[in-house]
Tab-separated table of C-alpha atoms and ligand atoms in Angstrom:
chain	number	residue	atom	x	y	z
J	25	MET	CA	108.461	-67.284	74.915
J	26	THR	CA	108.781	-63.977	73.068
J	27	TYR	CA	111.764	-61.814	73.855
J	28	SER	CA	112.826	-58.395	72.535
J	29	ARG	CA	116.032	-57.269	70.854
J	30	ILE	CA	117.529	-53.964	69.772
J	31	ALA	CA	117.204	-53.997	66.000
J	32	GLY	CA	118.528	-50.500	65.343
J	33	THR	CA	119.928	-47.413	67.063
J	34	GLY	CA	119.976	-43.711	66.169
J	35	SER	CA	120.870	-40.362	67.647
J	36	TYR	CA	120.816	-36.643	67.044
J	37	LEU	CA	122.892	-33.775	68.358
J	38	PRO	CA	122.049	-30.120	67.690
J	39	GLU	CA	124.522	-28.273	65.513
J	40	LYS	CA	125.585	-25.634	68.037
J	41	VAL	CA	128.502	-26.595	70.269
J	42	VAL	CA	129.253	-24.751	73.517
J	43	THR	CA	132.783	-25.362	74.827
J	44	ASN	CA	134.084	-24.916	78.348
J	45	GLN	CA	135.985	-21.932	77.005
J	46	ASP	CA	132.691	-20.397	75.846
J	47	LEU	CA	131.336	-20.840	79.383
J	48	GLU	CA	134.429	-19.187	80.866
J	49	LYS	CA	133.315	-16.009	79.047
J	50	MET	CA	129.777	-16.270	80.478
J	51	MET	CA	130.392	-17.109	84.164
J	52	ASP	CA	132.992	-17.509	86.908
J	53	THR	CA	134.236	-20.976	85.887
J	54	SER	CA	137.213	-22.575	84.183
J	55	ASP	CA	137.840	-25.278	81.627
J	56	GLU	CA	140.154	-26.904	84.173
J	57	TRP	CA	137.499	-27.030	86.924
J	58	ILE	CA	134.841	-28.435	84.589
J	59	ARG	CA	137.140	-31.101	83.125
J	60	GLU	CA	138.607	-32.186	86.461
J	61	ARG	CA	135.271	-32.356	88.337
J	62	THR	CA	133.044	-33.697	85.537
J	63	GLY	CA	135.063	-34.838	82.521
J	64	ILE	CA	132.974	-32.520	80.313
J	65	CYS	CA	134.734	-30.565	77.513
J	66	ARG	CA	131.774	-29.437	75.380
J	67	ARG	CA	128.026	-29.859	74.974
J	68	HIS	CA	125.500	-29.311	72.176
J	69	THR	CA	122.666	-26.860	72.571
J	70	ALA	CA	119.465	-26.748	70.535
J	71	ALA	CA	118.607	-23.881	68.222
J	72	GLU	CA	115.915	-21.526	69.468
J	73	ASP	CA	113.261	-23.004	67.221
J	74	GLU	CA	114.297	-26.625	67.790
J	75	THR	CA	111.984	-28.870	69.812
J	76	CYS	CA	112.177	-32.179	71.630
J	77	SER	CA	110.139	-33.878	68.868
J	78	ASP	CA	112.431	-32.441	66.156
J	79	MET	CA	115.369	-34.169	67.794
J	80	ALA	CA	113.418	-37.355	68.536
J	81	LEU	CA	112.328	-37.531	64.883
J	82	ALA	CA	115.929	-37.249	63.621
J	83	ALA	CA	117.148	-39.985	66.043
J	84	ALA	CA	114.152	-42.201	65.201
J	85	GLY	CA	114.903	-41.930	61.459
J	86	GLN	CA	118.379	-43.349	61.958
J	87	ALA	CA	117.166	-46.172	64.191
J	88	ILE	CA	114.407	-47.103	61.719
J	89	GLU	CA	116.915	-47.171	58.877
J	90	MET	CA	119.405	-49.323	60.775
J	91	ALA	CA	116.652	-51.765	61.794
J	92	GLY	CA	115.533	-52.047	58.192
J	93	ILE	CA	111.860	-51.709	59.071
J	94	GLU	CA	109.020	-49.730	57.604
J	95	VAL	CA	107.711	-46.861	59.751
J	96	THR	CA	104.316	-48.549	59.621
J	97	ASP	CA	105.796	-51.618	61.435
J	98	ILE	CA	106.047	-49.510	64.618
J	99	ASP	CA	103.189	-50.400	67.001
J	100	LEU	CA	104.399	-48.680	70.193
J	101	ILE	CA	106.148	-45.326	70.814
J	102	ILE	CA	107.605	-44.350	74.190
J	103	VAL	CA	109.578	-41.124	74.674
J	104	GLY	CA	111.515	-40.458	77.863
J	105	THR	CA	111.750	-36.728	78.429
J	106	VAL	CA	111.580	-33.976	81.009
J	107	THR	CA	111.468	-31.310	78.266
J	108	PRO	CA	108.419	-32.142	76.146
J	109	ASP	CA	107.295	-29.927	73.226
J	110	LYS	CA	103.973	-29.242	74.944
J	111	ILE	CA	102.321	-29.876	78.305
J	112	PHE	CA	99.988	-32.030	76.242
J	113	PRO	CA	99.650	-33.876	73.948
J	114	SER	CA	102.708	-35.974	74.643
J	115	THR	CA	105.877	-35.626	72.573
J	116	ALA	CA	105.309	-39.324	71.613
J	117	CYS	CA	101.938	-38.439	70.035
J	118	ILE	CA	103.493	-35.453	68.226
J	119	LEU	CA	106.256	-37.750	66.983
J	120	GLN	CA	103.708	-40.349	65.862
J	121	ARG	CA	101.952	-37.739	63.707
J	122	ARG	CA	105.290	-36.548	62.295
J	123	LEU	CA	106.249	-40.122	61.470
J	124	GLY	CA	102.962	-40.447	59.574
J	125	ILE	CA	101.579	-43.375	61.543
J	126	ARG	CA	98.275	-43.693	63.381
J	127	GLY	CA	96.560	-45.856	65.942
J	128	CYS	CA	99.381	-47.434	67.950
J	129	PRO	CA	99.855	-46.381	71.604
J	130	ALA	CA	102.245	-43.475	72.099
J	131	MET	CA	103.237	-42.030	75.455
J	132	ASP	CA	105.877	-40.010	77.270
J	133	ILE	CA	107.529	-41.227	80.436
J	134	GLN	CA	109.070	-38.896	82.949
J	135	ALA	CA	111.736	-40.508	85.066
J	136	ALA	CA	114.377	-37.806	84.647
J	137	CYS	CA	117.835	-39.236	83.765
J	138	SER	CA	116.474	-42.792	84.079
J	139	GLY	CA	113.745	-42.070	81.508
J	140	PHE	CA	115.244	-44.216	78.739
J	141	ILE	CA	115.654	-47.257	80.993
J	142	TYR	CA	112.078	-46.839	82.248
J	143	ALA	CA	110.865	-46.601	78.618
J	144	LEU	CA	112.913	-49.667	77.658
J	145	ASP	CA	111.476	-51.623	80.600
J	146	LEU	CA	107.881	-50.766	79.545
J	147	ALA	CA	108.493	-51.484	75.879
J	148	ARG	CA	110.168	-54.847	76.403
J	149	ARG	CA	107.350	-56.001	78.730
J	150	GLN	CA	104.758	-54.936	76.099
J	151	ILE	CA	106.610	-56.972	73.485
J	152	GLU	CA	107.106	-60.001	75.755
J	153	THR	CA	103.378	-60.093	76.621
J	154	GLY	CA	102.162	-59.657	73.058
J	155	GLY	CA	101.116	-56.012	73.334
J	156	ALA	CA	103.530	-54.896	70.653
J	157	THR	CA	106.005	-56.289	68.110
J	158	THR	CA	108.075	-53.259	67.127
J	159	ALA	CA	108.624	-50.448	69.602
J	160	LEU	CA	110.297	-47.096	69.062
J	161	VAL	CA	112.003	-46.140	72.349
J	162	ILE	CA	113.526	-42.680	72.655
J	163	GLY	CA	115.217	-40.321	75.091
J	164	SER	CA	115.126	-36.700	73.893
J	165	GLU	CA	115.991	-33.610	75.943
J	166	ILE	CA	116.531	-29.870	75.570
J	167	LEU	CA	117.970	-29.220	79.016
J	168	SER	CA	119.425	-25.865	77.921
J	169	ARG	CA	115.858	-24.515	78.351
J	170	LEU	CA	115.839	-25.566	82.009
J	171	THR	CA	119.356	-24.225	82.688
J	172	ASN	CA	120.015	-21.109	84.717
J	173	TRP	CA	122.968	-19.694	82.813
J	174	GLU	CA	123.862	-17.595	85.855
J	175	ASP	CA	124.278	-20.658	88.115
J	176	ARG	CA	127.716	-22.075	87.482
J	177	SER	CA	127.053	-25.081	89.725
J	178	THR	CA	124.530	-26.460	87.186
J	179	ALA	CA	125.010	-24.551	83.905
J	180	VAL	CA	128.255	-26.353	83.005
J	181	LEU	CA	126.737	-29.811	83.417
J	182	PHE	CA	123.979	-30.264	80.894
J	183	GLY	CA	123.507	-30.623	77.139
J	184	ASP	CA	120.841	-31.317	74.513
J	185	GLY	CA	120.353	-34.367	72.287
J	186	ALA	CA	118.292	-37.438	71.463
J	187	GLY	CA	118.870	-41.166	71.158
J	188	ALA	CA	116.544	-43.880	69.847
J	189	VAL	CA	116.303	-47.614	69.573
J	190	ILE	CA	113.967	-49.916	67.651
J	191	LEU	CA	113.016	-52.813	69.912
J	192	GLN	CA	111.656	-55.849	68.063
J	193	ALA	CA	110.106	-59.133	69.069
J	194	SER	CA	112.622	-61.964	68.915
J	195	ASP	CA	112.973	-65.698	69.619
J	196	GLU	CA	116.088	-65.092	71.708
J	197	PRO	CA	116.718	-62.569	74.452
J	198	GLY	CA	118.290	-59.346	73.434
J	199	ILE	CA	116.949	-57.478	76.445
J	200	ILE	CA	117.797	-60.090	79.122
J	201	SER	CA	116.447	-58.086	82.041
J	202	THR	CA	115.520	-54.587	83.087
J	203	HIS	CA	115.385	-53.245	86.645
J	204	ILE	CA	113.752	-49.960	87.631
J	205	HIS	CA	113.468	-48.269	91.030
J	206	SER	CA	112.656	-44.929	92.638
J	207	ASP	CA	112.708	-43.190	96.012
J	208	GLY	CA	110.840	-39.898	96.306
J	209	GLU	CA	112.543	-39.151	99.625
J	210	PHE	CA	115.288	-37.255	97.830
J	211	GLU	CA	113.126	-34.924	95.783
J	212	ASP	CA	114.906	-31.804	97.073
J	213	LEU	CA	118.391	-32.805	96.089
J	214	LEU	CA	117.836	-32.545	92.315
J	215	GLU	CA	114.786	-30.775	90.919
J	216	VAL	CA	113.154	-28.115	88.868
J	217	PRO	CA	111.207	-26.963	91.909
J	218	TRP	CA	108.039	-25.653	90.136
J	219	GLY	CA	105.543	-26.960	87.628
J	220	ILE	CA	102.017	-26.548	86.323
J	221	SER	CA	100.225	-27.049	89.646
J	222	SER	CA	102.792	-25.406	91.936
J	223	ASN	CA	104.021	-21.870	91.450
J	224	TYR	CA	103.057	-21.761	87.776
J	225	GLU	CA	103.781	-18.020	87.935
J	226	ALA	CA	107.483	-18.847	88.267
J	227	VAL	CA	107.269	-21.174	85.306
J	228	ARG	CA	105.595	-18.489	83.236
J	229	ALA	CA	108.224	-15.961	84.325
J	230	GLY	CA	110.934	-18.311	83.016
J	231	GLU	CA	112.373	-18.973	86.480
J	232	ALA	CA	111.914	-22.764	86.601
J	233	TYR	CA	115.479	-23.990	86.452
J	234	ILE	CA	117.393	-27.157	87.439
J	235	GLN	CA	118.614	-26.971	91.028
J	236	MET	CA	120.945	-29.585	92.478
J	237	GLN	CA	122.909	-30.327	95.625
J	238	GLY	CA	125.633	-31.804	93.524
J	239	ASN	CA	127.773	-33.393	96.158
J	240	ALA	CA	124.893	-35.247	97.874
J	241	VAL	CA	123.611	-36.440	94.466
J	242	PHE	CA	127.133	-37.562	93.555
J	243	ARG	CA	127.475	-39.745	96.669
J	244	LYS	CA	124.017	-41.260	96.250
J	245	ALA	CA	124.608	-41.969	92.552
J	246	VAL	CA	127.896	-43.815	93.159
J	247	GLY	CA	126.421	-46.029	95.917
J	248	THR	CA	123.239	-46.811	94.016
J	249	LEU	CA	124.927	-47.616	90.706
J	250	GLY	CA	127.194	-50.119	92.460
J	251	SER	CA	124.357	-52.012	94.132
J	252	MET	CA	122.273	-51.885	90.939
J	253	ALA	CA	125.003	-53.541	88.942
J	254	GLN	CA	125.177	-56.308	91.507
J	255	GLU	CA	121.374	-56.771	91.472
J	256	THR	CA	121.409	-57.004	87.680
J	257	LEU	CA	124.278	-59.482	87.450
J	258	ASP	CA	123.105	-61.656	90.366
J	259	GLY	CA	119.543	-61.710	89.038
J	260	ASN	CA	120.806	-63.274	85.828
J	261	ASN	CA	123.618	-65.449	87.260
J	262	VAL	CA	126.049	-63.466	85.113
J	263	ASP	CA	129.654	-62.929	86.175
J	264	LYS	CA	130.846	-59.343	85.850
J	265	HIS	CA	133.789	-60.579	83.810
J	266	ASP	CA	131.367	-61.712	81.089
J	267	LEU	CA	130.356	-58.097	80.343
J	268	ASP	CA	131.701	-56.629	77.126
J	269	TRP	CA	130.580	-53.011	77.620
J	270	LEU	CA	129.212	-50.723	80.272
J	271	VAL	CA	126.936	-48.074	78.731
J	272	PRO	CA	126.196	-45.749	81.681
J	273	HIS	CA	124.201	-42.561	82.049
J	274	GLN	CA	126.629	-39.747	81.287
J	275	ALA	CA	126.494	-37.312	84.202
J	276	ASN	CA	130.074	-37.192	85.484
J	277	LEU	CA	133.233	-39.046	84.474
J	278	ARG	CA	134.072	-39.705	88.115
J	279	ILE	CA	130.669	-41.374	88.676
J	280	ILE	CA	131.177	-43.425	85.508
J	281	ALA	CA	134.678	-44.526	86.633
J	282	ALA	CA	133.315	-45.573	90.043
J	283	ALA	CA	130.542	-47.579	88.329
J	284	ALA	CA	133.107	-49.253	86.050
J	285	LYS	CA	135.241	-50.187	89.039
J	286	LYS	CA	132.277	-51.970	90.704
J	287	VAL	CA	131.994	-54.313	87.725
J	288	ASP	CA	135.757	-54.590	87.282
J	289	LEU	CA	135.719	-53.136	83.737
J	290	PRO	CA	138.667	-51.135	82.448
J	291	MET	CA	137.715	-47.717	81.103
J	292	ASP	CA	138.355	-48.883	77.539
J	293	ARG	CA	135.288	-51.159	77.918
J	294	VAL	CA	133.098	-48.268	79.062
J	295	VAL	CA	131.328	-46.060	76.565
J	296	VAL	CA	132.107	-42.464	77.547
J	297	THR	CA	130.436	-39.524	75.794
J	298	VAL	CA	130.090	-37.156	78.692
J	299	ASP	CA	133.189	-35.294	77.443
J	300	GLU	CA	131.434	-34.443	74.161
J	301	HIS	CA	127.748	-34.386	75.097
J	302	ALA	CA	127.660	-33.476	78.841
J	303	ASN	CA	124.587	-34.738	80.718
J	304	THR	CA	121.657	-35.131	78.335
J	305	SER	CA	119.379	-36.826	80.916
J	306	SER	CA	117.178	-39.510	79.331
J	307	ALA	CA	118.996	-39.167	75.997
J	308	SER	CA	122.433	-39.999	77.332
J	309	ILE	CA	122.333	-43.821	77.279
J	310	PRO	CA	120.800	-44.229	73.778
J	311	LEU	CA	123.158	-41.481	72.509
J	312	ALA	CA	126.179	-43.297	73.962
J	313	LEU	CA	124.931	-46.649	72.653
J	314	ASP	CA	124.447	-45.308	69.113
J	315	THR	CA	127.837	-43.627	69.170
J	316	ALA	CA	129.591	-46.898	70.053
J	317	VAL	CA	127.503	-49.005	67.660
J	318	ARG	CA	128.206	-46.667	64.755
J	319	ASP	CA	131.963	-46.349	65.424
J	320	GLY	CA	132.188	-50.166	65.577
J	321	ARG	CA	133.081	-50.629	69.227
J	322	ILE	CA	129.866	-52.389	70.130
J	323	GLN	CA	129.348	-55.512	68.026
J	324	ARG	CA	126.383	-57.865	67.600
J	325	GLY	CA	126.355	-60.635	70.168
J	326	GLN	CA	128.164	-58.648	72.874
J	327	LEU	CA	126.866	-58.337	76.458
J	328	LEU	CA	126.052	-54.818	77.564
J	329	LEU	CA	125.069	-53.280	80.898
J	330	PHE	CA	123.098	-50.022	80.850
J	331	GLU	CA	122.831	-48.080	84.128
J	332	ALA	CA	121.067	-44.817	84.907
J	333	PHE	CA	120.477	-42.621	87.929
J	334	GLY	CA	118.538	-39.389	88.165
J	335	ALA	CA	116.112	-37.048	89.868
J	336	GLY	CA	113.396	-38.552	91.984
J	337	PHE	CA	115.588	-40.330	92.767
J	338	THR	CA	115.031	-42.825	89.993
J	339	TRP	CA	117.435	-45.480	88.898
J	340	GLY	CA	117.460	-48.372	86.492
J	341	SER	CA	119.540	-50.895	84.598
J	342	ALA	CA	119.318	-53.244	81.657
J	343	LEU	CA	121.351	-56.329	80.756
J	344	VAL	CA	121.396	-56.592	76.974
J	345	ARG	CA	122.724	-59.125	74.458
J	346	PHE	CA	123.167	-56.763	71.524
H	418	UT7	O1	122.132	-36.855	86.037
H	418	UT7	C1	121.582	-36.864	87.320
H	418	UT7	C2	122.565	-37.077	88.310
H	418	UT7	N1	123.447	-35.943	88.462
H	418	UT7	C3	124.667	-36.144	88.859
H	418	UT7	O2	125.009	-37.308	88.997
H	418	UT7	C4	125.576	-35.045	89.206
H	418	UT7	C5	126.250	-35.364	90.498
H	418	UT7	N2	127.147	-34.382	91.013
H	418	UT7	C6	128.300	-34.010	90.414
H	418	UT7	O3	128.581	-34.410	89.324
H	418	UT7	C7	129.259	-33.120	91.192
H	418	UT7	O4	128.836	-33.018	92.520
H	418	UT7	C8	129.417	-31.703	90.594
H	418	UT7	C9	130.200	-31.805	89.289
H	418	UT7	C10	128.052	-31.105	90.337
H	418	UT7	C11	130.192	-30.832	91.576
H	418	UT7	O5	131.428	-31.393	91.881
H	418	UT7	P1	131.918	-31.489	93.411
H	418	UT7	O6	133.259	-32.082	93.409
H	418	UT7	O7	130.822	-32.235	94.157
H	418	UT7	O8	132.004	-29.961	93.809
H	418	UT7	P2	131.219	-29.148	94.935
H	418	UT7	O9	129.778	-29.028	94.537
H	418	UT7	O10	131.530	-29.718	96.255
H	418	UT7	O11	131.913	-27.740	94.791
H	418	UT7	C12	133.284	-27.574	95.017
H	418	UT7	C13	133.648	-26.113	94.793
H	418	UT7	C14	132.735	-25.104	95.487
H	418	UT7	O12	133.534	-24.070	95.933
H	418	UT7	P3	133.992	-23.971	97.506
H	418	UT7	O13	132.690	-23.898	98.265
H	418	UT7	O14	134.754	-25.220	97.747
H	418	UT7	O15	134.784	-22.706	97.551
H	418	UT7	C15	131.849	-24.611	94.376
H	418	UT7	O16	131.392	-23.294	94.613
H	418	UT7	O17	133.556	-25.806	93.395
H	418	UT7	C16	132.784	-24.617	93.222
H	418	UT7	N3	132.115	-24.705	91.908
H	418	UT7	C17	132.641	-24.277	90.762
H	418	UT7	N4	133.842	-23.719	90.486
H	418	UT7	C18	134.120	-23.410	89.185
H	418	UT7	C19	130.883	-25.217	91.667
H	418	UT7	N5	130.623	-25.140	90.328
H	418	UT7	C20	131.709	-24.549	89.753
H	418	UT7	C21	132.017	-24.232	88.428
H	418	UT7	N6	133.251	-23.678	88.171
H	418	UT7	N7	131.206	-24.452	87.381
C-alpha cells in the first residue's frame, strides 16, 4: 500500500501589516471589540500589484526547499483559492508555468475556507492510487480584494497569505485520513453573492464583497467542528488524548477554543495564528502548520488534527502523522 506524507511546508505573508488600531481610523470599530470577539490583533494585506500566484510561488519555494526535492519531481499541483489571478486559466496552471515545469496536472479547487483540506484530500488519493508521487498542495488568498472596507462586520476579519505543503508517496501513513463534506443549504449565510454568470455587472463595478451572517455561521462552525473531530478520531480508532496538536482553520479564537475543548486539548497544544494573520481562508491551515513547524513546536512523528469550516458550507479534517 502506498501512503502519503508531508515532506515539507512553506508559507508567505505580504509585507504590509494592518493593525486593529489602523482599522479604528477607517471605521466605527475598536481594538477591544475585535480582540474580544475574534482574537485578531493584526492582518497582512497584499500590495496592489501582488497576485495569488505570487504568494503561492513564494510559499511553494519554501516547501520545496524543506522537502529537499527538485521542482521537476512535482507531478501534481492543486491550489485552494477563492481569489485566483484570473477567471481562467487556473492559478495552479499559472504557478506551474512560473515554477518552470510542464505536463503534470494542475488545478484549482474552490471550497472556500476548507479549500486546503479539499486539496489535501484529492492529492493524497492521487498519490495512494498511483496517479502522482509528489504533489504541491497550496492555499493562497487575497481576501482584501473581496473585502468591503466600509462594512465593519466583515472588514476586520480577513487577511491575505499563502501556505504550501509538498506531499510525497511513502511506505507509512503520514496522511492517515481525510474527511470532506459540504451542505449547500447555507449558501446565504456566508457568500460573495455575485459571480461571472450572475450579476456580473456588480462584479465589474467592484461591488462583489464578502457578506456574512456572523452569528449564525459561528454557531454552525462550532457544532460542525465538534462532530467532525469525533468522526475523524472514531474512524481511525484514535483516542483524543493521543493528539499532539490541533491545527485548525483560523477564523475566530472563540471557535478555535471550542474546537480544542471538544478534543480535550489545552490551548498550548493548539496552533493559533488568527491573532497575527486573521482569517486567510484556504491559506490559514497551511500557514499555521508552517509557522509551528518552523518555530519548532510541531516535531516529526507527532499526531496532528487539521479542521476547517467555511462557506458553502464546506468542512473537512485530516489526521496526520507528521
Ligand atoms: O472562515 C469561515 C467561517 N467564518 C467564521 O467562522 C466567522 C464566524 N463568526 C464570527 O466569528 C463572529 O460571529 C463575528 C466575529 C463575525 C461577530 O461576533 P459576534 O459575537 O457574533 O457579534 P454579532 O455579529 O452578534 O454582533 C454584536 C454587535 C452588534 O451590535 P449590536 O447589534 O449588538 O448593537 C454589531 O453591530 O457587535 C457589532 N459589531 C461591531 N462592533 C465593533 C459588528 N462588527 C463590529 C466591529 N466593531 N467590527
